[in-house]
Coordinates of N, CA and C in Angstrom, one line a residue:
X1 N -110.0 -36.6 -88.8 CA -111.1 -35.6 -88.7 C -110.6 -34.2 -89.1
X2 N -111.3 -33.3 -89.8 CA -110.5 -32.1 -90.0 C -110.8 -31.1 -89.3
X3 N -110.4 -29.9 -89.4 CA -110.6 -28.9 -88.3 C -111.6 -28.7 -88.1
X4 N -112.8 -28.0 -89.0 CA -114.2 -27.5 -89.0 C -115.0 -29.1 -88.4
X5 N -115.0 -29.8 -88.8 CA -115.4 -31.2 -88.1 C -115.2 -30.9 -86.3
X6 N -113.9 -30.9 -86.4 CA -113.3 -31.1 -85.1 C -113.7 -30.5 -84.2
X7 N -114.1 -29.0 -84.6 CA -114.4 -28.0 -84.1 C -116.1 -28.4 -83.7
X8 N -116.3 -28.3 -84.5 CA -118.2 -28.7 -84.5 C -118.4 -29.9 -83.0
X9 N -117.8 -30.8 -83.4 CA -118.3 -32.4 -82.3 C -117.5 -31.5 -81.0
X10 N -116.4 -30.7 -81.1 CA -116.5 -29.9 -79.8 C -116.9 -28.8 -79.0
X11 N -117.8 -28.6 -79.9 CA -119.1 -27.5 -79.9 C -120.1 -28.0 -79.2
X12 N -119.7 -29.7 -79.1 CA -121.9 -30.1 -78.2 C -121.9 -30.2 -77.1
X13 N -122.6 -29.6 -76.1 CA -122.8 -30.1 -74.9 C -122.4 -31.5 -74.2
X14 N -121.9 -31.4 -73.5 CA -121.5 -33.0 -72.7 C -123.0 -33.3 -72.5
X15 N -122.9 -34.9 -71.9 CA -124.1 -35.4 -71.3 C -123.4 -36.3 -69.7
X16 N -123.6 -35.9 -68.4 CA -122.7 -36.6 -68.0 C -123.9 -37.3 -66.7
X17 N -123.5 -38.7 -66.0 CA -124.8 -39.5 -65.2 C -123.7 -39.6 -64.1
X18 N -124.5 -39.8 -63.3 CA -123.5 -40.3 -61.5 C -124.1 -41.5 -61.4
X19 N -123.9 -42.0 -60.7 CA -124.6 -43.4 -59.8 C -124.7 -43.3 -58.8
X20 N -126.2 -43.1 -58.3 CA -126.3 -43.7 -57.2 C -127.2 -45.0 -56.5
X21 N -126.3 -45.8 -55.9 CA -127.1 -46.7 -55.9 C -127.5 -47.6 -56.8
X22 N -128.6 -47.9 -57.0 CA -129.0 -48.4 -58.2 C -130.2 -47.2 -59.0
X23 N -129.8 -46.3 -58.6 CA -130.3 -44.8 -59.6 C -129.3 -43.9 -59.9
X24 N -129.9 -43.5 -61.7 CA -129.1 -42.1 -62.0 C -129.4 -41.2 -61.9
X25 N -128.4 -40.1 -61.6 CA -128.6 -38.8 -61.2 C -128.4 -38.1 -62.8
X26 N -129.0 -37.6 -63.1 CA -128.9 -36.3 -64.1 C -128.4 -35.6 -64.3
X27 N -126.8 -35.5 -65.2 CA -126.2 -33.9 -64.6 C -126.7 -33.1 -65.6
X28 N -127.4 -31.4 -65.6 CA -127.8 -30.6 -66.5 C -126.6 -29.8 -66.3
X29 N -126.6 -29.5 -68.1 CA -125.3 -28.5 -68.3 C -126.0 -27.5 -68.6
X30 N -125.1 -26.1 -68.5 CA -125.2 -24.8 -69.3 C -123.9 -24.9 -69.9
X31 N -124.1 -24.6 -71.2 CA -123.0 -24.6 -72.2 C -122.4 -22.8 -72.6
X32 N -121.0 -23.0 -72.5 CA -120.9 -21.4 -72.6 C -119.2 -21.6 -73.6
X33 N -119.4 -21.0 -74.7 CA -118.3 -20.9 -75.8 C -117.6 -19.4 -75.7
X34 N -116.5 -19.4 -75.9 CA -115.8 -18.0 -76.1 C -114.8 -18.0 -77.3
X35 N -114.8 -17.0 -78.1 CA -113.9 -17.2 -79.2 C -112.6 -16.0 -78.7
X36 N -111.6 -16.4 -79.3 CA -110.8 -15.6 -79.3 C -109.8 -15.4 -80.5
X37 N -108.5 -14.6 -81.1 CA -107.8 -14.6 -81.9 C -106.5 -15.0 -80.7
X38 N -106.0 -16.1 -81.1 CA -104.7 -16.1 -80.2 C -103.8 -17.4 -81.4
X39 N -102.4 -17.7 -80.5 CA -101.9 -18.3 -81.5 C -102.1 -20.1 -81.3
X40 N -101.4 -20.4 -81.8 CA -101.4 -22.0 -82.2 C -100.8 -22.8 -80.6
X41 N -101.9 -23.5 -79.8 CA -101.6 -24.3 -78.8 C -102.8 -25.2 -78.5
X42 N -102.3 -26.1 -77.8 CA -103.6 -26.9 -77.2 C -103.4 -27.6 -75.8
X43 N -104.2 -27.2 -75.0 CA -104.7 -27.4 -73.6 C -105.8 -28.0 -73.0
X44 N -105.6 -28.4 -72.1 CA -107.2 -29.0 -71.2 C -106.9 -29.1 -70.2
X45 N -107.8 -28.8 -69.4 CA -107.7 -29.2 -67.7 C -108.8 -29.4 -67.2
X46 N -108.8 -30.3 -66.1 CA -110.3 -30.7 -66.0 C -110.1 -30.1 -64.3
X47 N -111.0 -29.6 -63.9 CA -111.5 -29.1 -62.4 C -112.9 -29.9 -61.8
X48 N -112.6 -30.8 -61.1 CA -113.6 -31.1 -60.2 C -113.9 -30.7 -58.6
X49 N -115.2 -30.6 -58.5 CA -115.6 -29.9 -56.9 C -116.6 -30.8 -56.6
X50 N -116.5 -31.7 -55.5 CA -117.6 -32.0 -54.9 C -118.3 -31.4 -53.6
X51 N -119.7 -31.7 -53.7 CA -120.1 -31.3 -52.5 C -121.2 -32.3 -51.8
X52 N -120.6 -32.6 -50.6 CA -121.5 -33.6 -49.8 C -122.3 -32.4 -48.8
X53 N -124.1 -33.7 -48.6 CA -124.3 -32.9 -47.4 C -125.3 -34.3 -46.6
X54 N -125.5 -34.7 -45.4 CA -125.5 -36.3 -45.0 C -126.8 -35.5 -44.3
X55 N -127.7 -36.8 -44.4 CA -128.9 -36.9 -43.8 C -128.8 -37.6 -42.4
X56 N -128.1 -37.8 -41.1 CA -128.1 -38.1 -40.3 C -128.9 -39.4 -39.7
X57 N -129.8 -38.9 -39.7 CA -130.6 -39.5 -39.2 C -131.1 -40.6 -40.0
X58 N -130.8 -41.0 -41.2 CA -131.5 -42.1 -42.2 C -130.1 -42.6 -42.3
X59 N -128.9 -42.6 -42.1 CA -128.0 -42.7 -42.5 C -127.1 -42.8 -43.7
X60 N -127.8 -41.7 -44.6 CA -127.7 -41.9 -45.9 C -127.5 -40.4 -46.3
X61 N -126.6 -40.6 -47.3 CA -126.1 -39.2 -47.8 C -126.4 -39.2 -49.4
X62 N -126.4 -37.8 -49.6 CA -126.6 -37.6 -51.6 C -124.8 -37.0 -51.7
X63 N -124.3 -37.2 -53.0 CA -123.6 -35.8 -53.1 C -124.4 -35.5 -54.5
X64 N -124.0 -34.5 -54.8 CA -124.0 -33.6 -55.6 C -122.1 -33.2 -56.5
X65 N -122.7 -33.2 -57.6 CA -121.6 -33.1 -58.3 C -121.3 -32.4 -59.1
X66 N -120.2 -31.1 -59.1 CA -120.0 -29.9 -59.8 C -119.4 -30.8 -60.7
X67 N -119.2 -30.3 -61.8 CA -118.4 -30.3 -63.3 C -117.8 -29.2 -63.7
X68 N -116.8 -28.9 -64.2 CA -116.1 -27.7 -64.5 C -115.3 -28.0 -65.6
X69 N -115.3 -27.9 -66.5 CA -114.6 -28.5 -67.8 C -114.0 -26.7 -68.8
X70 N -112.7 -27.3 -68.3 CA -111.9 -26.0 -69.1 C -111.3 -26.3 -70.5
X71 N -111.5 -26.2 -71.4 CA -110.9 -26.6 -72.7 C -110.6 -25.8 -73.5
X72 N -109.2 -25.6 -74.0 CA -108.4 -24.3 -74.5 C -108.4 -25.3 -75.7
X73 N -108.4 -24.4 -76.9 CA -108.0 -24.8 -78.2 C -107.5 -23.2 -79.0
X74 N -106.4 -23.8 -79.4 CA -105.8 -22.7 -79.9 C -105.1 -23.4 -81.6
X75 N -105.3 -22.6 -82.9 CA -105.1 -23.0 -83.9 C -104.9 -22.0 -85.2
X76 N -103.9 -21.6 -85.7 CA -103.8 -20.6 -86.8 C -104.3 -19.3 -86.2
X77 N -103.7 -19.2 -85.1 CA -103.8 -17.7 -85.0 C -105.5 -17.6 -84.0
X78 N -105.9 -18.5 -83.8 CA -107.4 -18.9 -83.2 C -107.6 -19.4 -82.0
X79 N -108.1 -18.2 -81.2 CA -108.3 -19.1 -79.9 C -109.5 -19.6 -79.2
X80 N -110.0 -21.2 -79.0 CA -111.1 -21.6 -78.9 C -111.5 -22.0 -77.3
X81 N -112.3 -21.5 -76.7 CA -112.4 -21.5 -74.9 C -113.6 -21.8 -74.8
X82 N -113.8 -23.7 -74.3 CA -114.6 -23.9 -74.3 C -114.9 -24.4 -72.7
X83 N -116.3 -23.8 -72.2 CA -116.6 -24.0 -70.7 C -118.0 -24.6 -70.6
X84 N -117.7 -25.2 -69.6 CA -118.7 -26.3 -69.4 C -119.1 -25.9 -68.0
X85 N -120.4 -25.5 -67.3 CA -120.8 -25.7 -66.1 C -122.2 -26.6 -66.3
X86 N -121.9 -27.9 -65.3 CA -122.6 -28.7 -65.0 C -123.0 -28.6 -63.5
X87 N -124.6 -28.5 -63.5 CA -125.3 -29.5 -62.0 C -126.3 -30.4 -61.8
X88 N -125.7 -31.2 -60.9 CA -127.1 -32.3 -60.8 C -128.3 -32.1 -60.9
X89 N -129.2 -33.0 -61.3 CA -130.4 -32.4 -61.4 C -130.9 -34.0 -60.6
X90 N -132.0 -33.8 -59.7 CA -132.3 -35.1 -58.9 C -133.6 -34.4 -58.3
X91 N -135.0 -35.5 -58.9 CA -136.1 -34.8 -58.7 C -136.6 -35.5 -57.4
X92 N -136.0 -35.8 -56.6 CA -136.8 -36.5 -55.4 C -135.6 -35.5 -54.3
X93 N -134.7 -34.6 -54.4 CA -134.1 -34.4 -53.9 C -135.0 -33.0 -53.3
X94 N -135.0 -32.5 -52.1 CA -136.0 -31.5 -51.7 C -135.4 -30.3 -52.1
X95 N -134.4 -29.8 -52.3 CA -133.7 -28.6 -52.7 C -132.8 -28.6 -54.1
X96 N -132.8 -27.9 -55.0 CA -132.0 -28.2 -56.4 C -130.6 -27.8 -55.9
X97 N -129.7 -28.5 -56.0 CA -128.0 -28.1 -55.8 C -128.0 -26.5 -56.7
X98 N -127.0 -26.0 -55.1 CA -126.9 -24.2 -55.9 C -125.4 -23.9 -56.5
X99 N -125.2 -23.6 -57.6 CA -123.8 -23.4 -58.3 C -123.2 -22.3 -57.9
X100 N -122.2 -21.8 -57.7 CA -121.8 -20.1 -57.3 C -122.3 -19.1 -58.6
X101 N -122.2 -18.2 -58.0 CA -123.3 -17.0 -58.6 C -122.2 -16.6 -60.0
X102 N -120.9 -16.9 -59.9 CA -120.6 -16.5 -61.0 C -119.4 -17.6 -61.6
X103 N -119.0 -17.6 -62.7 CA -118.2 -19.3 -63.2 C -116.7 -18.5 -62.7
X104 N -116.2 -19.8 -62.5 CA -114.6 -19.2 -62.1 C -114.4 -18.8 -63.1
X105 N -112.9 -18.0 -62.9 CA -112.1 -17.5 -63.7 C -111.2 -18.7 -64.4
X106 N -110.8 -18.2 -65.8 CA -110.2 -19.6 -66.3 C -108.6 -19.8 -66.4
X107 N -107.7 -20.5 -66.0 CA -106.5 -20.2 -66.0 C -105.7 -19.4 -67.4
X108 N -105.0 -18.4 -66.7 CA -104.3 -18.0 -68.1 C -103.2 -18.6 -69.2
X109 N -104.0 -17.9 -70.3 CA -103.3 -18.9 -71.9 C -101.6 -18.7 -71.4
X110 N -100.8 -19.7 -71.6 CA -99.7 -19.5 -71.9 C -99.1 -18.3 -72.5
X111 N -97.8 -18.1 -72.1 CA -97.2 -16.4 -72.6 C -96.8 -17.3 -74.7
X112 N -97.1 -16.6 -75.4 CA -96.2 -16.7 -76.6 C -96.0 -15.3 -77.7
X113 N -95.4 -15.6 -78.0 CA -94.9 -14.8 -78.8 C -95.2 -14.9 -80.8
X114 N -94.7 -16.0 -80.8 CA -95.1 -16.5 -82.5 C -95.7 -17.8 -82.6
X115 N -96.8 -17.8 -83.4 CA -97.3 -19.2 -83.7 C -96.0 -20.3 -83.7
X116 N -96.2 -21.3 -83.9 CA -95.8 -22.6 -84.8 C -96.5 -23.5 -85.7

C-alpha cells in the first residue's frame, strides 16, 4: 500500500458494535484529525474506559463503552494524530451515555532530534 493510500484508509472513521445479549449496541464516533510537521516515527496506543451502572432491581446491568483510540503517525518530517472518540448509542436505554466535556490529552511524541 503506499503512503497517500495508507494515509487515506486511515482517515475513515471506525465502526465499532458490543454485544449484548443477543442485541447490538451502536458505538457512534466523532472523528477528530490533527496534522502536524514532526519527524519520522510510528506509534499507537489504545486506551479503554468502561463504565457500568446496574439496575438492581431487574437484575440486570448495561455497560456502556468509552473508545479512545490514540494513533500517532509520523513520516518524512510529518506528523499524523489521529483521535477517535467513541459512545454508545442504545435507543431503548432511558439516558444517552455522557462523555467528559473535553477529550484527554494525548501522550507526548517522543523526544528526537533527526529523522531516520
Amino acid at each position: 500500500m503506499d503512503r497517500e493510500a495508507e494515509k487515506s484508509e486511515l482517515s475513515k472513521p471506525p465502526t465499532f458494535f458490543l454485544r449484548r445479549d443477543v442485541k447490538t449496541v451502536r458505538i457512534q464516533c466523532q472523528y477528530y484529525y490533527y496534522y502536524y510537521y514532526y519527524y519520522y516515527y510510528y506509534y499507537y496506543y489504545y486506551y479503554y474506559y468502561y463504565y457500568y451502572y446496574y439496575y438492581y432491581y431487574y437484575y440486570y446491568y448495561y455497560y456502556y463503552y468509552y473508545y479512545y483510540y490514540y494513533y500517532y503517525y509520523y513520516y518524512y518530517y510529518y506528523y499524523y494524530y489521529y483521535y477517535y472518540q467513541c459512545q454508545p448509542f442504545d435507543p431503548d436505554a432511558s439516558s444517552p451515555a455522557l462523555l467528559p466535556s473535553s477529550p484527554p490529552k494525548p501522550p507526548k511524541p517522543p523526544r528526537s532530534t533527526r529523522a531516520t
